[in-house]
Tab-separated table of C-alpha atoms in Angstrom:
chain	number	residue	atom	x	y	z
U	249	UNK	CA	-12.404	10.388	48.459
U	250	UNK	CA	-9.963	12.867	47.319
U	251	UNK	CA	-6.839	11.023	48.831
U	252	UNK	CA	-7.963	7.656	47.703
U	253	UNK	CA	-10.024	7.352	45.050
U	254	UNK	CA	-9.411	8.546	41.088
U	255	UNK	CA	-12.026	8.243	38.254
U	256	UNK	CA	-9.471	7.488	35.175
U	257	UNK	CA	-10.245	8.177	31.551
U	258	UNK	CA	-10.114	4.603	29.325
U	259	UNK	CA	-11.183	4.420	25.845
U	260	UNK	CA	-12.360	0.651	24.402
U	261	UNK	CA	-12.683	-0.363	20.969
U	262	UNK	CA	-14.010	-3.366	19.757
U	263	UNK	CA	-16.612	-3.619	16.653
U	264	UNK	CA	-19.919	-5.658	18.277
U	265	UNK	CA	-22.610	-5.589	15.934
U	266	UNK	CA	-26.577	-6.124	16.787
U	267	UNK	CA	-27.017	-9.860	17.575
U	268	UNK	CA	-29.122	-11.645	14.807
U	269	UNK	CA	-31.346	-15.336	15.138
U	270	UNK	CA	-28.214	-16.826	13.485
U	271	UNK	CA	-25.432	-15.375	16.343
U	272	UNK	CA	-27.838	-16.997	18.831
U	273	UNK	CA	-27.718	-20.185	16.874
U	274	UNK	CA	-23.880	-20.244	16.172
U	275	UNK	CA	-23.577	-19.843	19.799
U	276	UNK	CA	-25.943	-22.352	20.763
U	277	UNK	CA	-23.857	-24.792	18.357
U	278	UNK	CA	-20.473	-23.366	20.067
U	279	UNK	CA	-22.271	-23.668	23.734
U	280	UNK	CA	-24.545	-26.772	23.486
U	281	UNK	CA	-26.891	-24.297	25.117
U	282	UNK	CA	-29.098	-21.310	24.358
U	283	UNK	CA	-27.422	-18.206	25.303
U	284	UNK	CA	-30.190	-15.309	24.586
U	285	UNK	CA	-27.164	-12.538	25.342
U	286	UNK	CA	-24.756	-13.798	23.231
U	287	UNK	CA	-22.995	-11.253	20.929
U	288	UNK	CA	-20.607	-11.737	17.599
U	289	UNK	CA	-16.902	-10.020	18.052
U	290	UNK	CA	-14.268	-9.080	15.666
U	291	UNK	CA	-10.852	-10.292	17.122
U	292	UNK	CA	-9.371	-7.313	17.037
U	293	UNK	CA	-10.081	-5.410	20.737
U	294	UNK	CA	-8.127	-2.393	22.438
U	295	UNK	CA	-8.381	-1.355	26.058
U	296	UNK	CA	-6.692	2.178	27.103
U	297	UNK	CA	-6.533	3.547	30.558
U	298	UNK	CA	-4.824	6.604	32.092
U	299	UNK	CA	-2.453	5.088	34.559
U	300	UNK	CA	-3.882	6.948	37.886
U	301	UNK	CA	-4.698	4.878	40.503
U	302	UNK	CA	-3.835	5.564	44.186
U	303	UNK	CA	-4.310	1.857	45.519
U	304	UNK	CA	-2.253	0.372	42.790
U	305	UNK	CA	-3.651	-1.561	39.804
U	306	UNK	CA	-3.473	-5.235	38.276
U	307	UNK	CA	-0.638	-5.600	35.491
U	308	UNK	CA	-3.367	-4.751	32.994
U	309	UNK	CA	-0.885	-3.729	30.406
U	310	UNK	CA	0.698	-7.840	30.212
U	311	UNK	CA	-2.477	-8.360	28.770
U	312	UNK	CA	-2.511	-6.135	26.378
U	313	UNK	CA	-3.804	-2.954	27.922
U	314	UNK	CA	-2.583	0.362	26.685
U	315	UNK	CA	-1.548	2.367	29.942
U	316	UNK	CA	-1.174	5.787	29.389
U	317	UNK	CA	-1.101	9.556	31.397
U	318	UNK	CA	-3.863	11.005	29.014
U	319	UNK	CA	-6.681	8.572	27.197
U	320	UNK	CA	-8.268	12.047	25.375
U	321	UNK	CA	-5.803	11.461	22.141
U	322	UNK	CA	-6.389	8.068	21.814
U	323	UNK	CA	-10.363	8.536	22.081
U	324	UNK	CA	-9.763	11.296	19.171
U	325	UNK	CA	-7.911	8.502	17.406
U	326	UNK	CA	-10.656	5.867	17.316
U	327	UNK	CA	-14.031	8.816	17.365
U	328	UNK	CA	-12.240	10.507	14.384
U	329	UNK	CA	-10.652	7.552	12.461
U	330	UNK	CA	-12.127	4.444	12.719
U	331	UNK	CA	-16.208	6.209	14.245
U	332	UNK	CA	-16.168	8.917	11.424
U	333	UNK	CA	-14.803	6.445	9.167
U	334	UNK	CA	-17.741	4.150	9.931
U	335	UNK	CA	-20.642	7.007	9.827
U	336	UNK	CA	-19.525	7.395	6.131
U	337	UNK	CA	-19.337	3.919	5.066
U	338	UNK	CA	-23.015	3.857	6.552
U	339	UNK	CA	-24.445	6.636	4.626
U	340	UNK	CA	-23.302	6.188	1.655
U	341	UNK	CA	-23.304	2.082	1.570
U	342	UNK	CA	-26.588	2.649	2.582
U	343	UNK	CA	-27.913	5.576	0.079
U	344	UNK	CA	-26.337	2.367	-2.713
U	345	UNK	CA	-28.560	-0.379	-1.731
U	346	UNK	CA	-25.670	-1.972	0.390
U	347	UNK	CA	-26.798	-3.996	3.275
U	348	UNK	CA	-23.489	-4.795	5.370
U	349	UNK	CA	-19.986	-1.976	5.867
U	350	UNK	CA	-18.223	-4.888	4.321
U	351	UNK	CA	-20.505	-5.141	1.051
U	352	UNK	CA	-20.428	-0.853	1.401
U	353	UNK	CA	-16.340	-1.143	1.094
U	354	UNK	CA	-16.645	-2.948	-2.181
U	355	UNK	CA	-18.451	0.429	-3.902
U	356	UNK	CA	-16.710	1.642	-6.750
U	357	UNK	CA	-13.807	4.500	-5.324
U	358	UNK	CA	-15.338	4.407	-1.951
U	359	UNK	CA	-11.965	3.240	-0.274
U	360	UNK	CA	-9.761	5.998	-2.395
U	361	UNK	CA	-12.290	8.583	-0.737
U	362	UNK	CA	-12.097	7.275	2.614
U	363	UNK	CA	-8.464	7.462	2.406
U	364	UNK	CA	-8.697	10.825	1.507
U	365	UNK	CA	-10.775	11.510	4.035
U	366	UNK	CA	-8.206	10.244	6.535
U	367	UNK	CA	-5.194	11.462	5.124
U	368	UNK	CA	-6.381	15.101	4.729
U	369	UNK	CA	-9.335	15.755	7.120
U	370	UNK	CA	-8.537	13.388	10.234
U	371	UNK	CA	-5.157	13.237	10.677
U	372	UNK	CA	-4.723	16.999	10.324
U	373	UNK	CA	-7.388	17.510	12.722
U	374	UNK	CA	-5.686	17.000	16.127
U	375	UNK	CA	-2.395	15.251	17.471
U	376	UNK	CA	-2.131	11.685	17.616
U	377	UNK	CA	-0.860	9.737	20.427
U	378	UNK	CA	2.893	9.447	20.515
U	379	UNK	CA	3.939	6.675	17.884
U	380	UNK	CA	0.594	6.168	16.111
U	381	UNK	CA	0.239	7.500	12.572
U	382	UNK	CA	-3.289	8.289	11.405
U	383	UNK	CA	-2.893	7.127	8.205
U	384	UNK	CA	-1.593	3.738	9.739
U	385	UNK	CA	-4.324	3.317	12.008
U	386	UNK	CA	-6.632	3.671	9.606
U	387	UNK	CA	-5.807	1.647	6.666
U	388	UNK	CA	-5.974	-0.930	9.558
U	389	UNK	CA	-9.374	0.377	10.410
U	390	UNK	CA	-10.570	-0.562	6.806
U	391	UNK	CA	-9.512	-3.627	6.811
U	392	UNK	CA	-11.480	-4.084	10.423
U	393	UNK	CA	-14.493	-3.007	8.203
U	394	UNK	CA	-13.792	-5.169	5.294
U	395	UNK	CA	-14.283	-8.142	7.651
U	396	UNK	CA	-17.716	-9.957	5.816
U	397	UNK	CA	-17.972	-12.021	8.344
U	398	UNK	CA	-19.152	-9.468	10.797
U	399	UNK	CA	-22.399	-8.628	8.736
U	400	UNK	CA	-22.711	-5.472	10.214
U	401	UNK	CA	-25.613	-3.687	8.368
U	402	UNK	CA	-25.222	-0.396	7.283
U	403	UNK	CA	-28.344	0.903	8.569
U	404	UNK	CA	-27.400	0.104	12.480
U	405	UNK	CA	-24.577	2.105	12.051
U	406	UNK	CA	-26.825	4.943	10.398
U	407	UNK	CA	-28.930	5.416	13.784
U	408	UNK	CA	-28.596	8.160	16.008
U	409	UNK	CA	-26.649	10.900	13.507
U	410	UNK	CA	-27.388	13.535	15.344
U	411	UNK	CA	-25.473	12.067	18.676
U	412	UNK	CA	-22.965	10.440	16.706
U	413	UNK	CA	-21.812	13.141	14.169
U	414	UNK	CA	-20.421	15.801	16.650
U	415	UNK	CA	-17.851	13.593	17.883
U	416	UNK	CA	-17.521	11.708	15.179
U	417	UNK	CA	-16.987	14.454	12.027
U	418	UNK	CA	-18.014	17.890	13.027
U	419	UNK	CA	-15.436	18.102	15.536
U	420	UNK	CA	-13.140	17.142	13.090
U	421	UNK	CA	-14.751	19.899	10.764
U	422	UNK	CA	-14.513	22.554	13.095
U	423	UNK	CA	-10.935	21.937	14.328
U	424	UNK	CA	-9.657	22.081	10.630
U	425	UNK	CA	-11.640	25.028	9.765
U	426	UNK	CA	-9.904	27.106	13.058
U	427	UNK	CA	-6.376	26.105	11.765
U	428	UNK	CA	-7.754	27.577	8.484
U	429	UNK	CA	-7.770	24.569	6.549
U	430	UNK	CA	-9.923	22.803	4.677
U	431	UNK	CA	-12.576	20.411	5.294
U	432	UNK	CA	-14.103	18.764	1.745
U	433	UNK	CA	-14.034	15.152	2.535
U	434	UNK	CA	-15.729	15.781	6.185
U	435	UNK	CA	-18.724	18.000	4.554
U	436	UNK	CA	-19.021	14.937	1.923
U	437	UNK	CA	-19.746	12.760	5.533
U	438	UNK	CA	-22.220	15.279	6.347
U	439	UNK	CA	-24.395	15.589	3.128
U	440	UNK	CA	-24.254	11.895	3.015
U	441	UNK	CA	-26.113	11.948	6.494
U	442	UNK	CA	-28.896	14.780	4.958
U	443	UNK	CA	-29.049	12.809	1.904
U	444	UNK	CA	-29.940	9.733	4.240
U	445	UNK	CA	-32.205	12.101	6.743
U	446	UNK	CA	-34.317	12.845	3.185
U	447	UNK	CA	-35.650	9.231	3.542
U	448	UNK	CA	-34.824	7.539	0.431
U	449	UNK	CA	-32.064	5.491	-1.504
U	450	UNK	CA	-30.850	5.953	-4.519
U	451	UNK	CA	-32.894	3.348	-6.177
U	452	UNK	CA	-36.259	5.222	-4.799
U	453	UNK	CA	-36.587	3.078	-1.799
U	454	UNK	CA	-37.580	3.933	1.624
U	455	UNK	CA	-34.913	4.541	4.384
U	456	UNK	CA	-35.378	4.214	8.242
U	457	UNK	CA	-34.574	7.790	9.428
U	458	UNK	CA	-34.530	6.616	13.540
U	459	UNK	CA	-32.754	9.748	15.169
U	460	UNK	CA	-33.610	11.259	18.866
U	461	UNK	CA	-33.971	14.513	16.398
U	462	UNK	CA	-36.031	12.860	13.890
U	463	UNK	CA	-38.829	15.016	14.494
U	464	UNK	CA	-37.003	18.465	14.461
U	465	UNK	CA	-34.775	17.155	11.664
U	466	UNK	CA	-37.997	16.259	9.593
U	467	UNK	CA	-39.897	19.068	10.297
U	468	UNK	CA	-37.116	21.652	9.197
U	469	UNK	CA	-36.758	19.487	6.078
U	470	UNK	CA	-40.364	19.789	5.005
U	471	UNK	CA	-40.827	23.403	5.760
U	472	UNK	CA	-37.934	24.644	3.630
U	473	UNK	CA	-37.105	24.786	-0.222
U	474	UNK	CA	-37.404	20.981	-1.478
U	475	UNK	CA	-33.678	22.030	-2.838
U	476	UNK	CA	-30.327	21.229	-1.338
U	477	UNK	CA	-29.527	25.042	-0.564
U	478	UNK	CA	-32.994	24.488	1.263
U	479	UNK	CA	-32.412	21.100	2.824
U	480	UNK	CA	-28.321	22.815	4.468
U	481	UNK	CA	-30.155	26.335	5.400
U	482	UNK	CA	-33.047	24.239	7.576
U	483	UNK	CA	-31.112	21.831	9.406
U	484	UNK	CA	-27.753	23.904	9.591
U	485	UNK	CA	-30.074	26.112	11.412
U	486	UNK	CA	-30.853	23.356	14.111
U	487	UNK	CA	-28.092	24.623	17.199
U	488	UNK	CA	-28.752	21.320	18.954
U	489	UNK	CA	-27.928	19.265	15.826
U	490	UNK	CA	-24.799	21.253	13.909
U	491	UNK	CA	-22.847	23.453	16.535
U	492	UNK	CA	-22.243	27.243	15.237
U	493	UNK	CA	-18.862	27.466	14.321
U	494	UNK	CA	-19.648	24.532	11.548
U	495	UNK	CA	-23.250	26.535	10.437
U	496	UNK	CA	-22.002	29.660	10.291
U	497	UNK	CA	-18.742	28.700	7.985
U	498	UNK	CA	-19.655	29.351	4.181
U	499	UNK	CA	-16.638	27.275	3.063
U	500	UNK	CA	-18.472	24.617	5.198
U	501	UNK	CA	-21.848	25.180	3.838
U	502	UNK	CA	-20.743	25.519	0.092
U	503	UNK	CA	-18.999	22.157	0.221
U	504	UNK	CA	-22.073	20.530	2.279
U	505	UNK	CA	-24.511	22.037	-0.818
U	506	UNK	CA	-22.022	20.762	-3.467
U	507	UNK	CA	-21.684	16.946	-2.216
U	508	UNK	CA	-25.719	16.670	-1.468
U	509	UNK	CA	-26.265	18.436	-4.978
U	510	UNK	CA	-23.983	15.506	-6.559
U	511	UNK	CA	-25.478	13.228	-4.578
U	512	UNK	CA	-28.929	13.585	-5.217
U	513	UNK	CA	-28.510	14.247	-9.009
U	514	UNK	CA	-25.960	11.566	-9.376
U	515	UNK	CA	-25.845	9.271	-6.851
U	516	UNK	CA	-23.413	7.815	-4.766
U	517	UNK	CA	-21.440	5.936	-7.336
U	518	UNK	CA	-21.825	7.902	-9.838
U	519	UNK	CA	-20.839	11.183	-7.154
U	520	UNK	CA	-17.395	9.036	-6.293
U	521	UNK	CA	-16.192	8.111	-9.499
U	522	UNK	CA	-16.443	11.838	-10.479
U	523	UNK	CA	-13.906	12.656	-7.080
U	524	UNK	CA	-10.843	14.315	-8.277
């Protein structure tokens, strides 16, 4: 095993979202046959792999295959960029009565912010790989998103915050805040996601809180002050939801407070057209 066989790192990314009645049917029309597995794609797909294979390996990279020695910064690229990215389209499009990311995009100021939030949270976060500019990547990430065809709801994208955060923003969060910079636009992602975890939009209507944590999350919610100091302190206090380095940073925590206070008072739209 050691001689001969190698376990390498590859990173995938292509946008698939939950198959509806109608991708069945389009398929069936494509197909002349029901397919019950079939699944809508963007046409925009990536395929990395560390280039460590004892045996040799097909000519992966002729069709279009990104071979590299180390997949890690390219899996930063896409969790940070384009996953982050995606967590705070779903929030907020969601918190506004927006059904789809694509329909979320076309929010009032939402794009300027998400720019921001590449420009001066992501891409100072870690080290790209060698020839790829964040900023690049993700202004080509957006337009992935704006695609209206791919009816991707916000709310799928909403599941599972608590597994999908960590890698996606607070990693980001915490690298930032041990270089000793700032990290406003990532706490903005994360009161987004306690403004969601509260249960309601900003028209009064119920939200689907479905988390692995829901339970622990809720709880902590109801037993503190019905504030947003209160609603930070309880789940900022959960180790197995926000890691310590991120709870335990009052720069961190005072930005968190600040966006969910905006949020709740304001609203989303209302919170982004005040940015400055």
């Amino acid at each position: 095993m050691a001689d001969n066989v190698t376990c390498p790192g590859t990173m995938v990314d292509r946008i698939v979202p939950a198959s509806t009645p109608e991708t069945i049917e389009v398929a069936r029309r494509a197909l002349g046959v029901t397919d019950l597995a079939a699944v809508a794609a963007e046409p925009y797909a990536q395929w990395v792999i560390e280039d460590d294979f004892p045996g040799g390996r097909p000519g992966w990279e002729h069709a279009g295959a990104v071979l590299t020695d180390d997949a890690g910064p390219w899996e930063r690229l896409k969790l940070r960029t384009l996953n982050g990215v995606h967590s705070a389209i779903a929030y907020l499009g969601a918190l506004a009565g927006r059904e789809t990311i694509a329909e979320a995009l076309e929010i009032a100021h939402l794009r300027d912010v998400l720019r921001r939030l590449i420009a001066e949270d992501v891409a100072a976060s870690f080290t790209p790989p060698d020839g790829v500019r964040v900023v690049d990547y993700g202004e080509q990430v957006l337009a992935r998103f704006g695609n209206a065809a791919m009816r991707h709801r916000t709310l799928q994208v909403a599941l599972d915050g608590s597994q999908k955060l960590p890698q996606r923003v607070l990693h980001t969060i915490a690298d930032l805040r041990a270089a000793g910079r700032s990290a406003r636009w990532g706490a903005l992602v994360v009161a987004s996601w306690l403004r969601f975890a509260l249960g309601y939009a900003d028209d009064g209507r119920a939200l689907p809180f479905q988390d692995p944590l829901a339970g622990p999350i809720r709880a902590a919610l109801d037993a503190g002050p019905q504030t947003p100091t209160g609603a930070v302190d309880a789940v900022f206090a959960l180790r197995e939801v926000i890691p310590v380095e991120v709870a335990e940073d009052e720069e961190v925590r005072a930005d968190v407070i600040a966006w969910l206070s905006a949020l709740e008072r304001h609203g989303v739209e209302a919170t982004l057209a005040g940015v400055r």
